[in-house]
CSV table of C-alpha atoms in Angstrom, one decimal:
chain,number,residue,atom,x,y,z
A,128,MET,CA,-7.3,-111.5,126.9
A,129,ALA,CA,-5.3,-108.3,126.5
A,130,VAL,CA,-5.3,-106.4,123.3
A,131,PRO,CA,-1.9,-104.9,122.2
A,132,SER,CA,-1.8,-101.2,122.4
A,133,GLU,CA,-1.6,-99.1,119.3
A,134,PRO,CA,-0.2,-95.5,119.0
A,135,VAL,CA,-2.8,-92.9,118.7
A,136,PRO,CA,-2.4,-90.7,115.5
A,137,GLN,CA,-0.6,-87.4,116.3
A,138,THR,CA,-2.6,-84.2,116.2
A,139,GLY,CA,-0.9,-80.9,115.8
A,140,GLY,CA,2.5,-82.4,116.6
A,141,VAL,CA,1.5,-83.7,120.1
A,142,THR,CA,1.5,-87.5,120.9
A,143,SER,CA,-1.2,-88.7,123.3
A,144,LYS,CA,-0.8,-91.6,125.8
A,145,PRO,CA,-1.3,-95.1,124.3
A,146,GLU,CA,-4.6,-96.8,124.8
A,147,THR,CA,-5.0,-100.2,126.5
A,148,GLY,CA,-8.0,-101.5,124.5
A,149,VAL,CA,-10.6,-100.3,126.9
A,150,ARG,CA,-11.2,-96.5,126.6
A,151,ARG,CA,-12.4,-95.0,129.8
A,152,PRO,CA,-14.7,-92.0,129.6
A,153,TYR,CA,-12.5,-89.7,131.6
A,154,GLU,CA,-9.5,-90.4,129.3
A,155,ALA,CA,-11.6,-89.4,126.3
A,156,GLU,CA,-12.5,-86.1,128.0
A,157,ASP,CA,-8.9,-85.4,128.8
A,158,ASP,CA,-7.9,-85.9,125.1
A,159,GLU,CA,-10.6,-83.6,123.9
A,160,LEU,CA,-9.6,-81.0,126.4
A,161,GLU,CA,-5.9,-81.2,125.4
A,162,ASN,CA,-6.7,-80.9,121.7
A,163,ALA,CA,-9.0,-78.0,122.3
A,164,ALA,CA,-6.4,-76.2,124.4
A,165,GLU,CA,-3.8,-76.8,121.8
A,166,ARG,CA,-5.9,-75.5,119.0
A,167,GLY,CA,-6.9,-72.4,121.1
A,168,ALA,CA,-3.2,-71.7,121.9
A,169,VAL,CA,-2.3,-71.9,118.2
A,170,ASP,CA,-5.2,-69.8,117.0
A,171,GLY,CA,-4.7,-67.3,119.8
A,172,ALA,CA,-1.0,-66.9,118.9
A,173,GLU,CA,-1.9,-66.2,115.3
A,174,GLN,CA,-4.5,-63.7,116.3
A,175,ASP,CA,-2.1,-62.0,118.7
A,176,ASP,CA,0.5,-61.7,115.9
A,177,ASP,CA,-2.1,-60.2,113.6
A,178,TYR,CA,-3.3,-57.8,116.3
A,179,ASP,CA,0.3,-56.7,117.0
A,180,ASP,CA,0.9,-56.0,113.3
A,181,GLU,CA,-2.3,-53.9,113.1
A,182,ASP,CA,-1.5,-52.1,116.3
A,183,ASP,CA,2.0,-51.1,115.2
A,184,PHE,CA,0.6,-49.5,112.1
A,185,GLN,CA,-1.1,-46.2,113.0
A,186,GLU,CA,-1.9,-43.5,110.6
A,187,LYS,CA,-1.2,-39.8,111.3
A,188,PRO,CA,-4.4,-38.1,112.5
A,189,SER,CA,-6.0,-35.5,110.2
A,190,ASP,CA,-6.0,-31.7,111.0
A,191,GLU,CA,-9.6,-32.0,112.2
A,192,GLU,CA,-8.7,-34.8,114.5
A,193,PHE,CA,-5.8,-32.8,115.9
A,194,LEU,CA,-8.1,-29.7,116.5
A,195,GLN,CA,-10.6,-32.0,118.2
A,196,MET,CA,-7.8,-33.2,120.5
A,197,VAL,CA,-7.0,-29.6,121.4
A,198,ALA,CA,-10.6,-28.9,122.3
A,199,GLU,CA,-10.8,-32.0,124.5
A,200,ALA,CA,-7.5,-31.4,126.2
A,201,THR,CA,-8.4,-27.8,126.9
A,202,SER,CA,-11.8,-28.8,128.3
A,203,GLN,CA,-10.4,-31.5,130.5
A,204,ALA,CA,-7.5,-29.4,131.9
A,205,ALA,CA,-9.8,-26.4,132.5
A,206,PHE,CA,-12.2,-28.5,134.5
A,207,TYR,CA,-9.4,-29.7,136.7
A,208,SER,CA,-7.7,-26.3,137.0
A,209,SER,CA,-11.0,-24.5,137.9
A,210,GLN,CA,-11.3,-26.8,141.0
A,211,ILE,CA,-7.7,-27.0,142.1
A,212,ASN,CA,-5.7,-24.0,140.9
A,213,ARG,CA,-7.7,-21.0,139.9
A,214,ARG,CA,-9.1,-19.9,143.2
A,215,ALA,CA,-5.7,-20.5,145.0
A,216,TRP,CA,-3.7,-18.6,142.4
A,217,GLU,CA,-6.2,-15.7,142.4
A,218,ARG,CA,-6.0,-15.4,146.1
A,219,ALA,CA,-2.2,-15.6,146.1
A,220,TYR,CA,-1.8,-12.8,143.6
A,221,LYS,CA,-4.3,-10.6,145.4
A,222,ALA,CA,-2.4,-11.2,148.7
A,223,TYR,CA,0.9,-10.2,147.0
A,224,ARG,CA,-0.8,-7.0,145.9
A,225,GLN,CA,-2.2,-6.4,149.4
A,226,GLN,CA,-5.8,-7.0,148.4
A,227,HIS,CA,-8.4,-9.1,150.3
A,228,PHE,CA,-9.4,-12.2,148.5
A,229,THR,CA,-12.8,-12.5,146.7
A,230,GLY,CA,-15.6,-13.2,149.2
A,231,SER,CA,-13.7,-11.8,152.2
A,232,LYS,CA,-15.7,-10.2,154.9
A,233,TYR,CA,-13.7,-7.0,154.4
A,234,THR,CA,-15.2,-6.6,150.9
A,235,GLN,CA,-18.8,-6.7,152.3
A,236,LYS,CA,-20.9,-3.7,153.0
A,237,ASP,CA,-21.0,-4.3,156.7
A,238,PHE,CA,-17.2,-3.5,156.9
A,239,GLN,CA,-17.4,-0.4,154.8
A,240,ASN,CA,-16.7,2.0,157.8
A,241,ARG,CA,-14.4,-0.4,159.7
A,242,SER,CA,-10.7,-1.0,159.6
A,243,ARG,CA,-9.8,-3.0,156.5
A,244,LEU,CA,-6.0,-3.0,156.5
A,245,PHE,CA,-4.1,-5.7,154.7
A,246,ILE,CA,-0.8,-6.3,156.4
A,247,PRO,CA,1.9,-6.8,153.8
A,248,LYS,CA,3.3,-10.0,155.3
A,249,THR,CA,2.9,-12.0,152.1
A,250,ARG,CA,4.7,-9.4,150.0
A,251,SER,CA,7.5,-9.0,152.5
A,252,ALA,CA,8.1,-12.8,152.7
A,253,VAL,CA,8.2,-13.1,148.9
A,254,ARG,CA,10.5,-10.1,148.5
A,255,LYS,CA,12.9,-11.6,151.2
A,256,ASP,CA,13.0,-14.9,149.3
A,257,LEU,CA,13.7,-13.1,146.0
A,258,ALA,CA,16.5,-11.1,147.6
A,259,ALA,CA,18.1,-14.4,148.9
A,260,THR,CA,17.7,-15.9,145.4
A,261,SER,CA,19.2,-12.9,143.7
A,262,ALA,CA,22.1,-12.9,146.1
A,263,SER,CA,22.8,-16.6,145.6
A,264,MET,CA,22.6,-16.5,141.8
A,265,PHE,CA,24.0,-13.1,141.0
A,266,GLY,CA,26.3,-12.5,143.9
A,267,THR,CA,29.4,-13.2,141.8
A,268,VAL,CA,30.7,-11.7,138.5
A,269,ASP,CA,30.5,-15.0,136.7
A,270,PRO,CA,27.1,-16.6,136.3
A,271,ILE,CA,28.4,-20.2,136.5
A,272,GLU,CA,31.6,-22.0,137.7
A,273,CYS,CA,32.6,-24.6,135.2
A,274,ALA,CA,35.5,-26.9,136.2
A,275,PRO,CA,37.2,-29.7,134.2
A,276,GLY,CA,36.9,-33.3,135.4
A,277,ASN,CA,40.6,-33.8,135.0
A,278,GLU,CA,42.7,-30.7,135.8
A,279,ALA,CA,45.8,-32.3,134.1
A,280,ASP,CA,44.0,-32.5,130.7
A,281,PRO,CA,44.5,-29.3,128.8
A,282,LYS,CA,41.6,-30.0,126.5
A,283,GLN,CA,39.2,-30.4,129.4
A,284,ARG,CA,40.5,-27.1,130.9
A,285,GLY,CA,40.0,-25.3,127.6
A,286,GLY,CA,36.5,-26.8,127.1
A,287,ALA,CA,35.4,-25.7,130.6
A,288,GLU,CA,36.7,-22.2,130.0
A,289,VAL,CA,34.9,-22.0,126.7
A,290,ILE,CA,31.6,-23.1,128.2
A,291,LYS,CA,32.0,-20.6,131.0
A,292,GLN,CA,32.7,-17.7,128.6
A,293,LEU,CA,29.8,-18.6,126.3
A,294,VAL,CA,27.3,-18.7,129.2
A,295,SER,CA,28.7,-15.4,130.5
A,296,TYR,CA,28.3,-13.8,127.1
A,297,ARG,CA,24.7,-15.1,126.6
A,298,THR,CA,23.5,-14.1,130.1
A,299,ASP,CA,25.1,-10.6,130.3
A,300,SER,CA,22.5,-7.9,129.4
A,301,ALA,CA,25.3,-5.6,128.3
A,302,ASN,CA,25.6,-7.7,125.1
A,303,GLY,CA,22.2,-6.5,123.9
A,304,LYS,CA,20.3,-8.7,121.5
A,305,ALA,CA,22.9,-11.5,121.8
A,306,ALA,CA,22.0,-12.1,125.4
A,307,MET,CA,18.8,-13.4,126.9
A,308,PRO,CA,17.1,-11.5,129.8
A,309,TRP,CA,18.5,-13.9,132.3
A,310,PHE,CA,17.9,-11.9,135.5
A,311,ASN,CA,14.3,-11.3,134.7
A,312,THR,CA,13.8,-14.9,133.7
A,313,ALA,CA,15.5,-16.4,136.8
A,314,ILE,CA,13.9,-14.1,139.4
A,315,GLY,CA,10.5,-14.3,137.6
A,316,ALA,CA,10.6,-18.1,137.7
A,317,ARG,CA,11.3,-18.1,141.4
A,318,GLN,CA,8.5,-15.6,142.1
A,319,THR,CA,6.1,-17.6,140.0
A,320,SER,CA,7.0,-20.8,141.8
A,321,LEU,CA,6.3,-19.1,145.1
A,322,MET,CA,2.9,-17.8,143.9
A,323,THR,CA,1.6,-20.8,142.1
A,324,GLY,CA,3.8,-23.7,143.2
A,325,PHE,CA,5.5,-24.3,139.9
A,326,CYS,CA,7.0,-22.5,136.9
A,327,VAL,CA,7.3,-23.4,133.2
A,328,THR,CA,10.0,-22.3,130.8
A,329,LYS,CA,10.6,-23.0,127.1
A,330,GLN,CA,14.2,-23.5,125.9
A,331,PHE,CA,14.9,-22.9,122.2
A,332,TRP,CA,17.1,-21.1,119.8
A,333,ASN,CA,15.5,-17.7,119.1
A,334,LEU,CA,16.2,-16.9,115.4
A,335,LYS,CA,14.2,-14.1,113.9
A,336,LEU,CA,14.9,-13.0,110.4
A,337,ARG,CA,14.3,-9.6,108.8
A,338,ARG,CA,13.9,-9.0,105.0
A,339,LYS,CA,16.8,-6.9,103.8
A,340,GLY,CA,16.0,-6.7,100.1
A,341,THR,CA,16.3,-8.8,97.0
A,342,GLU,CA,19.1,-10.3,95.0
A,343,THR,CA,19.5,-11.8,91.5
A,344,PHE,CA,20.6,-15.4,91.0
A,345,ASP,CA,21.0,-17.8,88.2
A,346,ASP,CA,19.2,-21.1,88.6
A,347,GLY,CA,20.4,-22.6,85.3
A,348,GLU,CA,17.2,-21.5,83.4
A,349,GLY,CA,17.9,-17.8,83.7
A,350,GLU,CA,18.2,-15.0,86.2
A,351,ARG,CA,15.7,-14.6,88.9
A,352,GLU,CA,15.1,-12.5,92.0
A,353,ARG,CA,14.6,-13.7,95.5
A,354,ASP,CA,14.3,-12.1,98.9
A,355,VAL,CA,17.3,-11.8,101.2
A,356,TRP,CA,16.7,-12.5,104.9
A,357,VAL,CA,19.3,-11.5,107.5
A,358,PRO,CA,19.2,-12.5,111.3
A,359,HIS,CA,17.6,-9.9,113.5
A,360,ILE,CA,17.8,-11.9,116.7
A,361,ASP,CA,20.0,-14.9,117.0
A,362,ARG,CA,20.5,-16.3,120.5
A,363,PRO,CA,19.5,-19.0,122.9
A,364,GLU,CA,16.3,-18.3,124.7
A,365,SER,CA,14.7,-19.4,128.0
A,366,MET,CA,11.1,-18.1,127.9
A,367,LEU,CA,9.1,-17.9,131.1
A,368,ILE,CA,5.5,-18.8,130.6
A,369,ALA,CA,2.6,-17.6,132.8
A,370,PRO,CA,1.2,-20.7,134.6
A,371,GLU,CA,-2.4,-19.9,133.5
A,372,ASN,CA,-1.3,-20.1,129.9
A,373,CYS,CA,-0.2,-23.7,130.2
A,374,THR,CA,-2.6,-26.6,129.7
A,375,ILE,CA,-1.2,-29.8,131.3
A,376,ASP,CA,-2.6,-33.3,131.4
A,377,PRO,CA,-3.6,-33.8,135.1
A,378,ALA,CA,-3.1,-37.5,134.8
A,379,CYS,CA,0.6,-37.3,133.8
A,380,ASP,CA,3.6,-38.6,135.7
A,381,TRP,CA,4.3,-36.3,138.6
A,382,THR,CA,8.1,-36.7,138.3
A,383,ASN,CA,8.3,-35.1,134.8
A,384,PRO,CA,5.0,-33.6,133.7
A,385,ALA,CA,6.5,-31.6,130.8
A,386,GLN,CA,7.7,-34.7,129.0
A,387,ASP,CA,5.3,-37.3,130.2
A,388,SER,CA,2.1,-35.4,129.7
A,389,ALA,CA,-0.1,-36.7,126.9
A,390,TYR,CA,-0.7,-33.1,125.9
A,391,PHE,CA,1.0,-29.9,126.7
A,392,ILE,CA,-0.5,-26.7,125.3
A,393,ILE,CA,1.1,-23.2,125.6
A,394,LYS,CA,-1.0,-20.2,124.8
A,395,TYR,CA,0.7,-17.1,123.4
A,396,PRO,CA,-1.0,-13.7,123.1
A,397,MET,CA,0.1,-12.3,119.7
A,398,ARG,CA,-0.8,-9.3,117.6
A,399,ILE,CA,-2.1,-9.8,114.1
A,400,ASP,CA,1.1,-8.2,112.7
A,401,GLU,CA,3.2,-10.9,114.5
A,402,ILE,CA,1.1,-13.6,112.9
A,403,ARG,CA,1.5,-12.0,109.5
A,404,SER,CA,5.2,-11.9,110.0
A,405,MET,CA,5.3,-15.7,110.8
A,406,GLN,CA,3.3,-16.3,107.7
A,407,ARG,CA,6.1,-14.7,105.6
A,408,ASP,CA,8.9,-16.6,107.4
A,409,PRO,CA,11.0,-18.5,104.8
A,410,ARG,CA,11.7,-21.5,107.1
A,411,ARG,CA,8.3,-22.8,108.2
A,412,PRO,CA,5.7,-20.3,107.1
A,413,TRP,CA,2.3,-20.3,108.8
A,414,HIS,CA,-0.9,-20.9,106.9
A,415,LYS,CA,-2.6,-17.8,105.7
A,416,ILE,CA,-5.9,-17.2,107.6
A,417,SER,CA,-8.2,-14.2,107.2
A,418,ASP,CA,-8.4,-11.6,110.0
A,419,SER,CA,-12.0,-12.4,110.7
A,420,VAL,CA,-11.2,-16.1,111.3
A,421,LEU,CA,-8.2,-15.1,113.6
A,422,ARG,CA,-10.4,-12.8,115.7
A,423,SER,CA,-13.3,-15.1,116.0
A,424,ALA,CA,-11.1,-18.2,116.8
A,425,GLY,CA,-9.2,-16.4,119.5
A,426,GLU,CA,-12.2,-15.0,121.4
A,427,GLY,CA,-12.7,-18.1,123.6
A,428,ALA,CA,-9.2,-18.4,124.8
A,429,LYS,CA,-8.8,-14.9,126.3
A,430,MET,CA,-11.5,-15.5,128.9
A,431,GLU,CA,-10.2,-18.7,130.3
A,432,ALA,CA,-7.7,-17.2,132.8
A,433,ALA,CA,-9.0,-13.6,132.9
A,434,ALA,CA,-9.7,-13.7,136.6
A,435,ILE,CA,-6.1,-14.7,137.4
A,436,ARG,CA,-4.7,-11.9,135.2
A,437,ARG,CA,-7.0,-9.4,136.8
A,438,ALA,CA,-5.7,-10.4,140.3
A,439,ARG,CA,-2.1,-10.0,139.1
A,440,ASP,CA,-2.6,-6.7,137.2
A,441,GLN,CA,-4.5,-4.6,139.8
A,442,GLY,CA,-8.0,-5.7,138.7
A,443,LEU,CA,-7.5,-5.3,134.9
A,444,ASP,CA,-6.8,-7.8,132.2
A,445,ARG,CA,-4.1,-6.2,130.0
A,446,TYR,CA,-5.1,-8.5,127.1
A,447,GLU,CA,-8.7,-7.5,127.1
A,448,GLN,CA,-9.9,-6.0,123.9
A,449,SER,CA,-11.1,-2.5,123.6
A,450,ALA,CA,-13.8,-1.3,121.3
A,451,ASN,CA,-11.5,0.6,118.9
A,452,SER,CA,-8.3,-1.5,118.8
A,453,ALA,CA,-8.9,-3.4,115.6
A,454,ASN,CA,-5.3,-2.8,114.5
A,455,PHE,CA,-3.9,-4.1,117.8
A,456,ASP,CA,-6.2,-7.0,118.6
A,457,VAL,CA,-4.7,-9.8,120.7
A,458,ILE,CA,-5.0,-13.2,119.2
A,459,TRP,CA,-4.4,-16.3,121.3
A,460,VAL,CA,-2.2,-18.7,119.5
A,461,TYR,CA,-1.7,-22.3,120.7
A,462,GLU,CA,1.5,-24.3,120.5
A,463,THR,CA,0.4,-27.9,121.1
A,464,PHE,CA,2.5,-30.9,121.9
A,465,VAL,CA,0.4,-34.1,121.8
A,466,ARG,CA,1.4,-37.7,121.9
A,467,THR,CA,-0.6,-39.9,119.6
A,468,ALA,CA,-0.2,-42.5,116.8
A,469,GLY,CA,3.1,-43.6,118.3
A,470,GLU,CA,4.7,-40.1,117.9
A,471,ASP,CA,5.0,-36.8,119.8
A,472,TRP,CA,3.6,-34.1,117.5
A,473,GLN,CA,3.9,-30.3,117.5
A,474,PHE,CA,1.8,-27.7,115.7
A,475,TRP,CA,0.5,-24.2,116.0
A,476,SER,CA,-3.2,-23.3,115.8
A,477,VAL,CA,-5.6,-20.5,116.6
A,478,GLY,CA,-7.4,-22.0,119.5
A,479,ASP,CA,-9.1,-25.2,118.4
A,480,GLN,CA,-10.6,-23.6,115.2
A,481,ALA,CA,-7.8,-23.3,112.6
A,482,MET,CA,-4.4,-24.8,112.0
A,483,LEU,CA,-1.5,-22.5,111.5
A,484,THR,CA,1.1,-25.2,110.7
A,485,ASP,CA,1.1,-28.8,109.7
A,486,PRO,CA,1.7,-31.2,112.5
A,487,ALA,CA,5.3,-32.5,112.6
A,488,PRO,CA,7.3,-34.6,115.0
A,489,VAL,CA,8.9,-32.7,117.9
A,490,ALA,CA,12.3,-34.2,116.9
A,491,GLU,CA,12.0,-32.4,113.5
A,492,VAL,CA,10.8,-29.1,114.8
A,493,TYR,CA,13.3,-28.9,117.7
A,494,PRO,CA,16.2,-31.1,116.6
A,495,GLU,CA,18.5,-29.6,119.3
A,496,GLN,CA,16.3,-31.2,122.0
A,497,ASP,CA,17.1,-34.8,121.0
A,498,GLY,CA,13.5,-35.7,120.6
A,499,GLU,CA,12.2,-34.2,123.8
A,500,ARG,CA,9.9,-31.2,124.2
A,501,PRO,CA,11.6,-27.9,124.7
A,502,ILE,CA,9.8,-27.4,128.0
A,503,THR,CA,11.0,-27.5,131.6
A,504,MET,CA,8.8,-27.5,134.6
A,505,GLY,CA,10.2,-26.5,138.0
A,506,TYR,CA,8.6,-26.6,141.5
A,507,GLY,CA,8.7,-24.1,144.3
A,508,SER,CA,7.6,-26.8,146.8
A,509,PHE,CA,7.8,-30.5,146.8
A,510,GLU,CA,4.8,-32.8,147.1
A,511,ALA,CA,5.1,-36.5,146.0
A,512,PHE,CA,2.5,-37.7,143.5
A,513,CYS,CA,1.2,-34.2,143.0
A,514,VAL,CA,1.4,-32.4,139.6
A,515,PHE,CA,0.3,-29.1,141.1
A,516,PRO,CA,1.7,-28.8,144.6
A,517,MET,CA,0.5,-26.2,147.1
A,518,ALA,CA,2.4,-22.9,146.7
A,519,ALA,CA,4.2,-21.3,149.5
A,520,VAL,CA,2.1,-18.2,149.3
A,521,GLU,CA,-1.1,-20.3,149.5
A,522,SER,CA,0.2,-22.0,152.6
A,523,TRP,CA,0.7,-18.6,154.3
A,524,GLN,CA,-2.8,-17.3,153.8
A,525,MET,CA,-4.3,-18.6,157.0
A,526,LEU,CA,-1.6,-16.7,159.0
A,527,GLN,CA,-2.1,-13.7,156.7
A,528,GLN,CA,-5.8,-13.7,157.4
A,529,GLU,CA,-5.3,-13.9,161.2
A,530,ALA,CA,-2.8,-11.1,161.1
A,531,ASN,CA,-5.3,-8.9,159.3
A,532,ASP,CA,-8.0,-9.7,161.8
A,533,VAL,CA,-5.9,-9.0,164.8
A,534,ARG,CA,-4.6,-5.7,163.4
A,535,ASN,CA,-8.1,-4.5,162.3
A,536,LEU,CA,-9.9,-5.5,165.5
A,537,THR,CA,-7.2,-3.8,167.5
A,538,LEU,CA,-7.6,-0.6,165.4
A,539,ASP,CA,-11.4,-0.8,165.7
A,540,ALA,CA,-11.1,-1.1,169.5
A,541,PHE,CA,-8.6,1.8,169.7
A,542,LYS,CA,-10.8,4.0,167.6
A,543,GLN,CA,-13.7,3.3,169.8
A,544,ASN,CA,-11.7,4.5,172.8
A,545,VAL,CA,-10.5,7.6,171.0
A,546,MET,CA,-14.0,8.4,169.7
A,547,PRO,CA,-16.5,6.3,171.8
A,548,VAL,CA,-20.0,5.4,170.9
A,549,THR,CA,-22.5,8.2,171.4
A,550,LYS,CA,-25.7,7.5,173.5
A,551,VAL,CA,-28.6,9.9,172.7
A,552,VAL,CA,-31.8,9.9,174.6
A,553,ARG,CA,-34.7,9.2,172.3
A,554,GLY,CA,-37.0,12.1,171.5
A,555,ARG,CA,-34.6,14.9,172.7
A,556,GLN,CA,-34.3,16.7,169.4
A,557,ILE,CA,-30.6,16.2,169.0
A,558,ASP,CA,-28.9,16.8,165.7
A,559,LEU,CA,-27.5,13.4,164.9
A,560,ASP,CA,-25.6,14.5,161.8
A,561,GLN,CA,-23.8,17.1,164.0
A,562,LEU,CA,-22.8,14.3,166.3
A,563,LYS,CA,-21.3,12.2,163.5
A,564,ARG,CA,-19.4,15.2,162.1
A,565,ARG,CA,-18.1,16.4,165.4
A,566,GLY,CA,-14.4,17.3,165.8
A,567,GLN,CA,-12.3,19.5,168.0
A,568,GLY,CA,-13.9,22.8,168.9
A,569,THR,CA,-17.4,21.8,168.0
A,570,SER,CA,-20.6,22.3,170.1
A,571,ILE,CA,-23.7,20.2,170.6
A,572,MET,CA,-27.1,21.8,171.6
A,573,VAL,CA,-28.9,19.8,174.3
A,574,ASN,CA,-31.8,20.4,176.6
A,575,ASN,CA,-30.5,18.4,179.6
A,576,LYS,CA,-26.9,17.4,180.4
A,577,ASP,CA,-27.7,13.7,180.2
A,578,ASP,CA,-29.3,13.9,176.7
A,579,VAL,CA,-25.9,13.0,175.1
A,580,THR,CA,-23.4,10.7,176.8
A,581,TRP,CA,-20.5,8.5,175.6
A,582,GLU,CA,-20.0,4.8,176.2
A,583,ARG,CA,-16.3,4.1,176.5
A,584,PRO,CA,-15.4,0.4,175.7
A,585,PRO,CA,-12.5,-1.3,177.6
A,586,ASP,CA,-9.0,-0.7,176.5
A,587,VAL,CA,-7.1,-3.0,174.1
A,588,PRO,CA,-5.8,-5.9,176.2
A,589,ALA,CA,-2.1,-6.7,176.3
A,590,SER,CA,-2.8,-10.1,174.9
A,591,ALA,CA,-3.6,-8.6,171.5
A,592,GLN,CA,-0.1,-7.3,171.2
A,593,ALA,CA,1.3,-10.7,172.3
A,594,ILE,CA,-0.8,-12.5,169.6
A,595,LYS,CA,0.4,-10.0,167.0
A,596,GLN,CA,4.0,-10.7,167.9
A,597,GLN,CA,3.4,-14.4,167.8
A,598,LEU,CA,1.9,-14.2,164.3
A,599,ASP,CA,4.9,-12.1,163.1
A,600,ILE,CA,7.3,-14.8,164.4
A,601,ASP,CA,5.3,-17.6,162.7
A,602,PHE,CA,5.5,-15.7,159.4
């Protein structure tokens, strides 16, 4: 006899299938699984909502946490740069200055009395490229050509002409402080990209104020005095930054490292007087820090890229401190851009030891950049998925090395023919020092005519000249 089916009570808004009087084991298991899955979905949704609310709420890190980020970022980038960039950049700068790279056989003691010429192929190639860049950018009177989209619209024609005149005014060195050093910046950026593979510039409005005096004003409670500041420099600026002074996140997006990098640190060498001037600036004054803290905090930064600066500056680091330069010490100040807590922050610090400004959003510090960092990164050569591509000068160094070897070996062979190797019979009482110092018109005292003979090596083959010409063509 069949039993009428009854509806199963609803659980959580879901109605299960009607029963038939006989409850099979597998149906009970299915109901339990469905109910458990429903409860898990509901509970999981509530947990996800709570988690999203907590994740959206992120507090601003403290100053100590920001300084810790600077230390970690500097350590991470320095480890990567020491393996990828430092040796290549040092060799490129040495090649440009016609110096053999560190560890070359020509720097060893065995080559002290042999030919050690450095053929200026690298320098010639860079100078030719800079000449072509200068001709293309500065070959006309006007720095840019600005045309309206619609020639029939007088407003567009007027706007294009205004932009053209403004750029011409701001890039003409004849206008003094009102113009940026555009030629040095443009050619320097091209040269840097050839040497290191990329260049970095910072675009901002350079406004420096100078204290003129004081004035009296009435604030409603009586007359008071206040300082009067007038513009000393007021112009747009495009600052070229040395590549070794940039700390970039190596894991950033290769298409736009300047904006996508989790951190971007720029290191500025500044005098103590410049720091004191920034501490008196009425707009965003820096924190007051004692001279002892400034000097101790800036000690670690100056040694990070000293080898690259020595290769570029003829073996000397121009930022190196001397024993008696207390009044003109160089302090390394960091401008850090770091993305954390859902915001891109900017602040100034003395290394990773002391804060000079309070961290603030980049959109507030540089409002003219529309929320982006005021940094642009350009490349001298293109390599997909590579943040630091191989520089042109680095790619030339194998040819440069072969050109040096061919020229020096040829010279050594030629010198051996002009002044061949001397063969002296052992035990004949010959003055060896006199043989080494011999020149035209000198005499050598011998007992027998065969006591001193000369071993003439074969002449330089014609193939050496052919290889030299082939290397010149490859360059």
